[in-house]
Amino acid sequence: MIGPIPGFRDLKTEPVIEARNITAGYGRLTVLRDVSLRIEKNSVTAFCGPNGAGKSSFLKLCLGMLRPREGTMSVMGTRPGSLFFRRTLLRIGYVPQNTAGGSLPTTVREAVSMGRYGMAGFCRPLSRLDKDLVDAAMEATGVADLAKRRVQELSGGQTQRVAIARSLAMEPELFMLDEPSSNLDAEGRTDLLRIIRERQEYKHITVLIVSHDEDTIAGCRDMYRFTDGRAEKIFTGQEAING
């Protein structure tokens, strides 16, 4: 029997995200201190904790937007910021806290289609499959009826739905959302939880959520509580809420 090939990683068993003793910050400000954690494949994980505790900064580390001062970081088998990480980014959907429509006169369909241009390339027209994925993402998030509206004309909740649809159109393997329910009403939060459950169950994606919303946290399998830049793993949504 042929054994494992030296130097090759088994991506089927490797965690999607692994941080070891990460310390990071902005200038002289340290926002993450000796953080070690693992996000397993096909899991739904929540980060909870007070504002300024380092939750959003950890997502930026995962995207290569922030570099660690100490420790090692791996996302889908590659180091954020490395030469090969640009290809990894095409497999990551990210919804930031601030989802403002921007200054360009963009329609909802055009904004959601941006999720496919990263895959197809900006110089190539979208294929029929690309357009079908855009339609499916808009339908799933309830913005299909707004397809021709300008994003700048939308409410905060509608803009949030468009941002989620754009990331879904990418067909990501890792889906990261930073306070995704902050601008959503009760119906929008229910829809968000449904989308997360369906994508995780049927598409087998990995979901990472930063949230203060109790319902969203309670729906997650694994949780980390961030306090003063440190992360502690907890196991049930109720523990996170009562903590």
mmCIF file with all atom_site columns, C-alpha atoms in Angstrom, residues 47-234:
data_model
loop_
_atom_site.group_PDB
_atom_site.id
_atom_site.type_symbol
_atom_site.label_atom_id
_atom_site.label_alt_id
_atom_site.label_comp_id
_atom_site.label_asym_id
_atom_site.label_entity_id
_atom_site.label_seq_id
_atom_site.pdbx_PDB_ins_code
_atom_site.Cartn_x
_atom_site.Cartn_y
_atom_site.Cartn_z
_atom_site.occupancy
_atom_site.B_iso_or_equiv
_atom_site.pdbx_formal_charge
_atom_site.auth_seq_id
_atom_site.auth_comp_id
_atom_site.auth_asym_id
_atom_site.auth_atom_id
_atom_site.pdbx_PDB_model_num
ATOM 1   C CA . PHE A 1 47  ? -17.768 34.689 17.150  1.00 0.00 ? 47  PHE A CA 1
ATOM 2   C CA . CYS A 1 48  ? -19.428 36.560 20.007  1.00 0.00 ? 48  CYS A CA 1
ATOM 3   C CA . GLY A 1 49  ? -18.217 39.109 22.526  1.00 0.00 ? 49  GLY A CA 1
ATOM 4   C CA . PRO A 1 50  ? -18.200 42.877 23.104  1.00 0.00 ? 50  PRO A CA 1
ATOM 5   C CA . ASN A 1 51  ? -17.352 45.467 20.480  1.00 0.00 ? 51  ASN A CA 1
ATOM 6   C CA . GLY A 1 52  ? -13.625 45.984 20.036  1.00 0.00 ? 52  GLY A CA 1
ATOM 7   C CA . ALA A 1 53  ? -12.754 42.485 21.274  1.00 0.00 ? 53  ALA A CA 1
ATOM 8   C CA . GLY A 1 54  ? -11.051 41.457 18.002  1.00 0.00 ? 54  GLY A CA 1
ATOM 9   C CA . LYS A 1 55  ? -13.789 39.523 16.187  1.00 0.00 ? 55  LYS A CA 1
ATOM 10  C CA . SER A 1 56  ? -13.849 41.589 12.994  1.00 0.00 ? 56  SER A CA 1
ATOM 11  C CA . SER A 1 57  ? -10.065 41.877 13.018  1.00 0.00 ? 57  SER A CA 1
ATOM 12  C CA . PHE A 1 58  ? -9.811  38.094 12.932  1.00 0.00 ? 58  PHE A CA 1
ATOM 13  C CA . LEU A 1 59  ? -11.934 38.027 9.772   1.00 0.00 ? 59  LEU A CA 1
ATOM 14  C CA . LYS A 1 60  ? -9.557  40.569 8.236   1.00 0.00 ? 60  LYS A CA 1
ATOM 15  C CA . LEU A 1 61  ? -6.673  38.245 9.094   1.00 0.00 ? 61  LEU A CA 1
ATOM 16  C CA . CYS A 1 62  ? -8.464  35.458 7.233   1.00 0.00 ? 62  CYS A CA 1
ATOM 17  C CA . LEU A 1 63  ? -8.736  37.708 4.166   1.00 0.00 ? 63  LEU A CA 1
ATOM 18  C CA . GLY A 1 64  ? -5.126  38.887 4.239   1.00 0.00 ? 64  GLY A CA 1
ATOM 19  C CA . MET A 1 65  ? -6.221  42.455 5.043   1.00 0.00 ? 65  MET A CA 1
ATOM 20  C CA . LEU A 1 66  ? -4.353  42.333 8.362   1.00 0.00 ? 66  LEU A CA 1
ATOM 21  C CA . ARG A 1 67  ? -1.005  40.626 8.939   1.00 0.00 ? 67  ARG A CA 1
ATOM 22  C CA . PRO A 1 68  ? -0.098  38.833 12.159  1.00 0.00 ? 68  PRO A CA 1
ATOM 23  C CA . ARG A 1 69  ? 2.815   40.106 14.220  1.00 0.00 ? 69  ARG A CA 1
ATOM 24  C CA . GLU A 1 70  ? 3.307   36.691 15.757  1.00 0.00 ? 70  GLU A CA 1
ATOM 25  C CA . GLY A 1 71  ? 1.971   33.202 15.124  1.00 0.00 ? 71  GLY A CA 1
ATOM 26  C CA . THR A 1 72  ? 0.868   31.302 12.034  1.00 0.00 ? 72  THR A CA 1
ATOM 27  C CA . MET A 1 73  ? -2.350  31.386 10.043  1.00 0.00 ? 73  MET A CA 1
ATOM 28  C CA . SER A 1 74  ? -3.785  29.018 7.427   1.00 0.00 ? 74  SER A CA 1
ATOM 29  C CA . VAL A 1 75  ? -6.991  29.474 5.419   1.00 0.00 ? 75  VAL A CA 1
ATOM 30  C CA . MET A 1 76  ? -7.985  26.600 3.140   1.00 0.00 ? 76  MET A CA 1
ATOM 31  C CA . GLY A 1 77  ? -4.439  25.316 3.201   1.00 0.00 ? 77  GLY A CA 1
ATOM 32  C CA . THR A 1 78  ? -2.772  28.607 2.226   1.00 0.00 ? 78  THR A CA 1
ATOM 33  C CA . ARG A 1 79  ? -1.272  31.500 4.163   1.00 0.00 ? 79  ARG A CA 1
ATOM 34  C CA . PRO A 1 80  ? -3.247  34.751 3.844   1.00 0.00 ? 80  PRO A CA 1
ATOM 35  C CA . GLY A 1 81  ? -1.233  37.321 1.914   1.00 0.00 ? 81  GLY A CA 1
ATOM 36  C CA . SER A 1 82  ? 0.932   34.709 0.203   1.00 0.00 ? 82  SER A CA 1
ATOM 37  C CA . LEU A 1 83  ? 1.432   34.445 -3.551  1.00 0.00 ? 83  LEU A CA 1
ATOM 38  C CA . PHE A 1 84  ? -1.156  31.682 -3.918  1.00 0.00 ? 84  PHE A CA 1
ATOM 39  C CA . PHE A 1 85  ? -3.769  33.259 -1.656  1.00 0.00 ? 85  PHE A CA 1
ATOM 40  C CA . ARG A 1 86  ? -5.397  35.259 -4.468  1.00 0.00 ? 86  ARG A CA 1
ATOM 41  C CA . ARG A 1 87  ? -6.826  32.015 -5.826  1.00 0.00 ? 87  ARG A CA 1
ATOM 42  C CA . THR A 1 88  ? -8.059  31.084 -2.365  1.00 0.00 ? 88  THR A CA 1
ATOM 43  C CA . LEU A 1 89  ? -9.934  34.396 -2.108  1.00 0.00 ? 89  LEU A CA 1
ATOM 44  C CA . LEU A 1 90  ? -12.100 33.326 -5.048  1.00 0.00 ? 90  LEU A CA 1
ATOM 45  C CA . ARG A 1 91  ? -13.472 30.567 -2.797  1.00 0.00 ? 91  ARG A CA 1
ATOM 46  C CA . ILE A 1 92  ? -14.365 32.922 0.075   1.00 0.00 ? 92  ILE A CA 1
ATOM 47  C CA . GLY A 1 93  ? -17.577 34.914 0.363   1.00 0.00 ? 93  GLY A CA 1
ATOM 48  C CA . TYR A 1 94  ? -17.343 37.890 2.737   1.00 0.00 ? 94  TYR A CA 1
ATOM 49  C CA . VAL A 1 95  ? -20.094 40.237 3.928   1.00 0.00 ? 95  VAL A CA 1
ATOM 50  C CA . PRO A 1 96  ? -18.582 43.146 5.921   1.00 0.00 ? 96  PRO A CA 1
ATOM 51  C CA . GLN A 1 97  ? -20.344 45.239 8.555   1.00 0.00 ? 97  GLN A CA 1
ATOM 52  C CA . ASN A 1 98  ? -20.551 48.268 6.283   1.00 0.00 ? 98  ASN A CA 1
ATOM 53  C CA . THR A 1 99  ? -22.495 47.343 3.155   1.00 0.00 ? 99  THR A CA 1
ATOM 54  C CA . ALA A 1 100 ? -23.257 50.859 1.893   1.00 0.00 ? 100 ALA A CA 1
ATOM 55  C CA . GLY A 1 101 ? -24.110 51.007 -1.788  1.00 0.00 ? 101 GLY A CA 1
ATOM 56  C CA . GLY A 1 102 ? -21.238 53.320 -2.711  1.00 0.00 ? 102 GLY A CA 1
ATOM 57  C CA . SER A 1 103 ? -21.311 56.244 -5.127  1.00 0.00 ? 103 SER A CA 1
ATOM 58  C CA . LEU A 1 104 ? -21.563 54.403 -8.473  1.00 0.00 ? 104 LEU A CA 1
ATOM 59  C CA . PRO A 1 105 ? -25.076 54.158 -9.986  1.00 0.00 ? 105 PRO A CA 1
ATOM 60  C CA . THR A 1 106 ? -25.244 50.361 -9.780  1.00 0.00 ? 106 THR A CA 1
ATOM 61  C CA . THR A 1 107 ? -28.394 48.275 -10.110 1.00 0.00 ? 107 THR A CA 1
ATOM 62  C CA . VAL A 1 108 ? -29.114 45.389 -7.776  1.00 0.00 ? 108 VAL A CA 1
ATOM 63  C CA . ARG A 1 109 ? -28.517 42.862 -10.562 1.00 0.00 ? 109 ARG A CA 1
ATOM 64  C CA . GLU A 1 110 ? -25.177 44.482 -11.442 1.00 0.00 ? 110 GLU A CA 1
ATOM 65  C CA . ALA A 1 111 ? -24.117 44.495 -7.789  1.00 0.00 ? 111 ALA A CA 1
ATOM 66  C CA . VAL A 1 112 ? -24.969 40.812 -7.302  1.00 0.00 ? 112 VAL A CA 1
ATOM 67  C CA . SER A 1 113 ? -23.288 39.940 -10.621 1.00 0.00 ? 113 SER A CA 1
ATOM 68  C CA . MET A 1 114 ? -20.016 41.262 -9.196  1.00 0.00 ? 114 MET A CA 1
ATOM 69  C CA . GLY A 1 115 ? -19.893 38.027 -7.227  1.00 0.00 ? 115 GLY A CA 1
ATOM 70  C CA . ARG A 1 116 ? -19.480 36.129 -10.506 1.00 0.00 ? 116 ARG A CA 1
ATOM 71  C CA . TYR A 1 117 ? -16.978 38.435 -12.204 1.00 0.00 ? 117 TYR A CA 1
ATOM 72  C CA . GLY A 1 118 ? -14.310 37.326 -9.755  1.00 0.00 ? 118 GLY A CA 1
ATOM 73  C CA . MET A 1 119 ? -14.806 33.805 -11.087 1.00 0.00 ? 119 MET A CA 1
ATOM 74  C CA . ALA A 1 120 ? -15.331 34.603 -14.778 1.00 0.00 ? 120 ALA A CA 1
ATOM 75  C CA . GLY A 1 121 ? -12.923 37.538 -15.063 1.00 0.00 ? 121 GLY A CA 1
ATOM 76  C CA . PHE A 1 122 ? -13.950 41.117 -15.781 1.00 0.00 ? 122 PHE A CA 1
ATOM 77  C CA . CYS A 1 123 ? -12.978 40.878 -19.453 1.00 0.00 ? 123 CYS A CA 1
ATOM 78  C CA . ARG A 1 124 ? -15.284 37.946 -20.139 1.00 0.00 ? 124 ARG A CA 1
ATOM 79  C CA . PRO A 1 125 ? -19.083 38.193 -20.355 1.00 0.00 ? 125 PRO A CA 1
ATOM 80  C CA . LEU A 1 126 ? -21.072 36.197 -17.852 1.00 0.00 ? 126 LEU A CA 1
ATOM 81  C CA . SER A 1 127 ? -22.133 32.740 -19.005 1.00 0.00 ? 127 SER A CA 1
ATOM 82  C CA . ARG A 1 128 ? -25.639 31.328 -18.751 1.00 0.00 ? 128 ARG A CA 1
ATOM 83  C CA . LEU A 1 129 ? -24.537 29.467 -15.620 1.00 0.00 ? 129 LEU A CA 1
ATOM 84  C CA . ASP A 1 130 ? -23.209 32.700 -14.102 1.00 0.00 ? 130 ASP A CA 1
ATOM 85  C CA . LYS A 1 131 ? -26.520 34.442 -14.759 1.00 0.00 ? 131 LYS A CA 1
ATOM 86  C CA . ASP A 1 132 ? -28.470 31.527 -13.312 1.00 0.00 ? 132 ASP A CA 1
ATOM 87  C CA . LEU A 1 133 ? -26.388 31.682 -10.128 1.00 0.00 ? 133 LEU A CA 1
ATOM 88  C CA . VAL A 1 134 ? -27.022 35.430 -9.879  1.00 0.00 ? 134 VAL A CA 1
ATOM 89  C CA . ASP A 1 135 ? -30.765 34.848 -10.293 1.00 0.00 ? 135 ASP A CA 1
ATOM 90  C CA . ALA A 1 136 ? -30.730 32.087 -7.664  1.00 0.00 ? 136 ALA A CA 1
ATOM 91  C CA . ALA A 1 137 ? -28.837 34.275 -5.174  1.00 0.00 ? 137 ALA A CA 1
ATOM 92  C CA . MET A 1 138 ? -31.275 37.166 -5.639  1.00 0.00 ? 138 MET A CA 1
ATOM 93  C CA . GLU A 1 139 ? -34.237 34.826 -5.253  1.00 0.00 ? 139 GLU A CA 1
ATOM 94  C CA . ALA A 1 140 ? -32.809 33.237 -2.095  1.00 0.00 ? 140 ALA A CA 1
ATOM 95  C CA . THR A 1 141 ? -32.256 36.625 -0.442  1.00 0.00 ? 141 THR A CA 1
ATOM 96  C CA . GLY A 1 142 ? -35.547 38.173 -1.525  1.00 0.00 ? 142 GLY A CA 1
ATOM 97  C CA . VAL A 1 143 ? -34.148 40.893 -3.802  1.00 0.00 ? 143 VAL A CA 1
ATOM 98  C CA . ALA A 1 144 ? -35.205 39.479 -7.187  1.00 0.00 ? 144 ALA A CA 1
ATOM 99  C CA . ASP A 1 145 ? -38.032 42.036 -7.409  1.00 0.00 ? 145 ASP A CA 1
ATOM 100 C CA . LEU A 1 146 ? -35.465 44.813 -6.887  1.00 0.00 ? 146 LEU A CA 1
ATOM 101 C CA . ALA A 1 147 ? -33.179 43.704 -9.739  1.00 0.00 ? 147 ALA A CA 1
ATOM 102 C CA . LYS A 1 148 ? -33.503 46.962 -11.704 1.00 0.00 ? 148 LYS A CA 1
ATOM 103 C CA . ARG A 1 149 ? -33.430 49.296 -8.711  1.00 0.00 ? 149 ARG A CA 1
ATOM 104 C CA . ARG A 1 150 ? -30.340 51.356 -7.917  1.00 0.00 ? 150 ARG A CA 1
ATOM 105 C CA . VAL A 1 151 ? -28.542 50.090 -4.845  1.00 0.00 ? 151 VAL A CA 1
ATOM 106 C CA . GLN A 1 152 ? -28.210 53.686 -3.629  1.00 0.00 ? 152 GLN A CA 1
ATOM 107 C CA . GLU A 1 153 ? -32.014 53.906 -3.396  1.00 0.00 ? 153 GLU A CA 1
ATOM 108 C CA . LEU A 1 154 ? -32.395 50.909 -1.091  1.00 0.00 ? 154 LEU A CA 1
ATOM 109 C CA . SER A 1 155 ? -32.938 50.769 2.649   1.00 0.00 ? 155 SER A CA 1
ATOM 110 C CA . GLY A 1 156 ? -30.228 49.477 4.963   1.00 0.00 ? 156 GLY A CA 1
ATOM 111 C CA . GLY A 1 157 ? -31.883 46.071 5.223   1.00 0.00 ? 157 GLY A CA 1
ATOM 112 C CA . GLN A 1 158 ? -32.292 45.762 1.456   1.00 0.00 ? 158 GLN A CA 1
ATOM 113 C CA . THR A 1 159 ? -28.664 46.755 0.911   1.00 0.00 ? 159 THR A CA 1
ATOM 114 C CA . GLN A 1 160 ? -27.622 44.072 3.397   1.00 0.00 ? 160 GLN A CA 1
ATOM 115 C CA . ARG A 1 161 ? -29.595 41.470 1.464   1.00 0.00 ? 161 ARG A CA 1
ATOM 116 C CA . VAL A 1 162 ? -27.878 42.544 -1.772  1.00 0.00 ? 162 VAL A CA 1
ATOM 117 C CA . ALA A 1 163 ? -24.448 42.158 -0.134  1.00 0.00 ? 163 ALA A CA 1
ATOM 118 C CA . ILE A 1 164 ? -25.365 38.655 1.041   1.00 0.00 ? 164 ILE A CA 1
ATOM 119 C CA . ALA A 1 165 ? -26.669 37.785 -2.443  1.00 0.00 ? 165 ALA A CA 1
ATOM 120 C CA . ARG A 1 166 ? -23.413 38.969 -4.053  1.00 0.00 ? 166 ARG A CA 1
ATOM 121 C CA . SER A 1 167 ? -21.395 36.644 -1.830  1.00 0.00 ? 167 SER A CA 1
ATOM 122 C CA . LEU A 1 168 ? -23.785 33.736 -2.406  1.00 0.00 ? 168 LEU A CA 1
ATOM 123 C CA . ALA A 1 169 ? -23.465 34.193 -6.172  1.00 0.00 ? 169 ALA A CA 1
ATOM 124 C CA . MET A 1 170 ? -19.780 33.344 -5.811  1.00 0.00 ? 170 MET A CA 1
ATOM 125 C CA . GLU A 1 171 ? -20.737 29.834 -4.680  1.00 0.00 ? 171 GLU A CA 1
ATOM 126 C CA . PRO A 1 172 ? -18.192 30.153 -1.849  1.00 0.00 ? 172 PRO A CA 1
ATOM 127 C CA . GLU A 1 173 ? -16.705 27.255 0.060   1.00 0.00 ? 173 GLU A CA 1
ATOM 128 C CA . LEU A 1 174 ? -16.105 29.541 3.055   1.00 0.00 ? 174 LEU A CA 1
ATOM 129 C CA . PHE A 1 175 ? -18.799 32.130 3.853   1.00 0.00 ? 175 PHE A CA 1
ATOM 130 C CA . MET A 1 176 ? -17.859 34.819 6.399   1.00 0.00 ? 176 MET A CA 1
ATOM 131 C CA . LEU A 1 177 ? -20.415 37.337 7.652   1.00 0.00 ? 177 LEU A CA 1
ATOM 132 C CA . ASP A 1 178 ? -19.675 40.260 9.979   1.00 0.00 ? 178 ASP A CA 1
ATOM 133 C CA . GLU A 1 179 ? -22.812 41.289 11.917  1.00 0.00 ? 179 GLU A CA 1
ATOM 134 C CA . PRO A 1 180 ? -25.052 40.209 9.013   1.00 0.00 ? 180 PRO A CA 1
ATOM 135 C CA . SER A 1 181 ? -28.328 40.775 10.874  1.00 0.00 ? 181 SER A CA 1
ATOM 136 C CA . SER A 1 182 ? -27.536 44.320 12.064  1.00 0.00 ? 182 SER A CA 1
ATOM 137 C CA . ASN A 1 183 ? -29.725 46.016 9.427   1.00 0.00 ? 183 ASN A CA 1
ATOM 138 C CA . LEU A 1 184 ? -32.287 43.234 9.003   1.00 0.00 ? 184 LEU A CA 1
ATOM 139 C CA . ASP A 1 185 ? -35.798 43.123 10.418  1.00 0.00 ? 185 ASP A CA 1
ATOM 140 C CA . ALA A 1 186 ? -37.276 39.987 12.001  1.00 0.00 ? 186 ALA A CA 1
ATOM 141 C CA . GLU A 1 187 ? -38.240 38.547 8.607   1.00 0.00 ? 187 GLU A CA 1
ATOM 142 C CA . GLY A 1 188 ? -34.777 39.274 7.238   1.00 0.00 ? 188 GLY A CA 1
ATOM 143 C CA . ARG A 1 189 ? -33.080 37.543 10.173  1.00 0.00 ? 189 ARG A CA 1
ATOM 144 C CA . THR A 1 190 ? -35.296 34.488 9.689   1.00 0.00 ? 190 THR A CA 1
ATOM 145 C CA . ASP A 1 191 ? -34.412 34.419 5.987   1.00 0.00 ? 191 ASP A CA 1
ATOM 146 C CA . LEU A 1 192 ? -30.714 34.713 6.820   1.00 0.00 ? 192 LEU A CA 1
ATOM 147 C CA . LEU A 1 193 ? -30.827 31.708 9.146   1.00 0.00 ? 193 LEU A CA 1
ATOM 148 C CA . ARG A 1 194 ? -32.677 29.705 6.496   1.00 0.00 ? 194 ARG A CA 1
ATOM 149 C CA . ILE A 1 195 ? -30.064 30.580 3.867   1.00 0.00 ? 195 ILE A CA 1
ATOM 150 C CA . ILE A 1 196 ? -27.213 29.594 6.182   1.00 0.00 ? 196 ILE A CA 1
ATOM 151 C CA . ARG A 1 197 ? -28.830 26.266 7.074   1.00 0.00 ? 197 ARG A CA 1
ATOM 152 C CA . GLU A 1 198 ? -29.600 25.419 3.455   1.00 0.00 ? 198 GLU A CA 1
ATOM 153 C CA . ARG A 1 199 ? -26.134 26.318 2.164   1.00 0.00 ? 199 ARG A CA 1
ATOM 154 C CA . GLN A 1 200 ? -24.405 24.423 4.928   1.00 0.00 ? 200 GLN A CA 1
ATOM 155 C CA . GLU A 1 201 ? -26.612 21.348 4.513   1.00 0.00 ? 201 GLU A CA 1
ATOM 156 C CA . TYR A 1 202 ? -26.875 21.130 0.721   1.00 0.00 ? 202 TYR A CA 1
ATOM 157 C CA . LYS A 1 203 ? -23.745 22.925 -0.491  1.00 0.00 ? 203 LYS A CA 1
ATOM 158 C CA . HIS A 1 204 ? -21.543 21.695 2.395   1.00 0.00 ? 204 HIS A CA 1
ATOM 159 C CA . ILE A 1 205 ? -19.975 25.116 2.882   1.00 0.00 ? 205 ILE A CA 1
ATOM 160 C CA . THR A 1 206 ? -18.232 26.383 5.999   1.00 0.00 ? 206 THR A CA 1
ATOM 161 C CA . VAL A 1 207 ? -19.866 29.394 7.661   1.00 0.00 ? 207 VAL A CA 1
ATOM 162 C CA . LEU A 1 208 ? -18.238 31.851 10.074  1.00 0.00 ? 208 LEU A CA 1
ATOM 163 C CA . ILE A 1 209 ? -20.440 34.528 11.643  1.00 0.00 ? 209 ILE A CA 1
ATOM 164 C CA . VAL A 1 210 ? -19.644 37.512 13.851  1.00 0.00 ? 210 VAL A CA 1
ATOM 165 C CA . SER A 1 211 ? -22.908 38.377 15.596  1.00 0.00 ? 211 SER A CA 1
ATOM 166 C CA . HIS A 1 212 ? -24.564 39.844 18.677  1.00 0.00 ? 212 HIS A CA 1
ATOM 167 C CA . ASP A 1 213 ? -27.941 38.439 17.614  1.00 0.00 ? 213 ASP A CA 1
ATOM 168 C CA . GLU A 1 214 ? -29.087 35.717 20.013  1.00 0.00 ? 214 GLU A CA 1
ATOM 169 C CA . ASP A 1 215 ? -31.064 33.744 17.420  1.00 0.00 ? 215 ASP A CA 1
ATOM 170 C CA . THR A 1 216 ? -28.120 33.659 15.014  1.00 0.00 ? 216 THR A CA 1
ATOM 171 C CA . ILE A 1 217 ? -25.688 32.560 17.723  1.00 0.00 ? 217 ILE A CA 1
ATOM 172 C CA . ALA A 1 218 ? -28.053 29.853 18.969  1.00 0.00 ? 218 ALA A CA 1
ATOM 173 C CA . GLY A 1 219 ? -28.105 28.306 15.494  1.00 0.00 ? 219 GLY A CA 1
ATOM 174 C CA . CYS A 1 220 ? -24.347 27.718 15.407  1.00 0.00 ? 220 CYS A CA 1
ATOM 175 C CA . ARG A 1 221 ? -22.591 24.489 16.296  1.00 0.00 ? 221 ARG A CA 1
ATOM 176 C CA . ASP A 1 222 ? -19.345 25.989 17.571  1.00 0.00 ? 222 ASP A CA 1
ATOM 177 C CA . MET A 1 223 ? -18.713 29.329 19.219  1.00 0.00 ? 223 MET A CA 1
ATOM 178 C CA . TYR A 1 224 ? -15.764 31.406 20.311  1.00 0.00 ? 224 TYR A CA 1
ATOM 179 C CA . ARG A 1 225 ? -16.154 34.231 22.797  1.00 0.00 ? 225 ARG A CA 1
ATOM 180 C CA . PHE A 1 226 ? -13.708 37.096 22.217  1.00 0.00 ? 226 PHE A CA 1
ATOM 181 C CA . THR A 1 227 ? -12.672 39.229 25.194  1.00 0.00 ? 227 THR A CA 1
ATOM 182 C CA . ASP A 1 228 ? -9.865  41.808 25.121  1.00 0.00 ? 228 ASP A CA 1
ATOM 183 C CA . GLY A 1 229 ? -8.353  40.235 22.016  1.00 0.00 ? 229 GLY A CA 1
ATOM 184 C CA . ARG A 1 230 ? -8.386  36.669 23.322  1.00 0.00 ? 230 ARG A CA 1
ATOM 185 C CA . ALA A 1 231 ? -10.615 33.836 22.077  1.00 0.00 ? 231 ALA A CA 1
ATOM 186 C CA . GLU A 1 232 ? -12.190 31.129 24.224  1.00 0.00 ? 232 GLU A CA 1
ATOM 187 C CA . LYS A 1 233 ? -14.074 28.217 22.668  1.00 0.00 ? 233 LYS A CA 1
ATOM 188 C CA . ILE A 1 234 ? -17.575 27.458 23.945  1.00 0.00 ? 234 ILE A CA 1
#
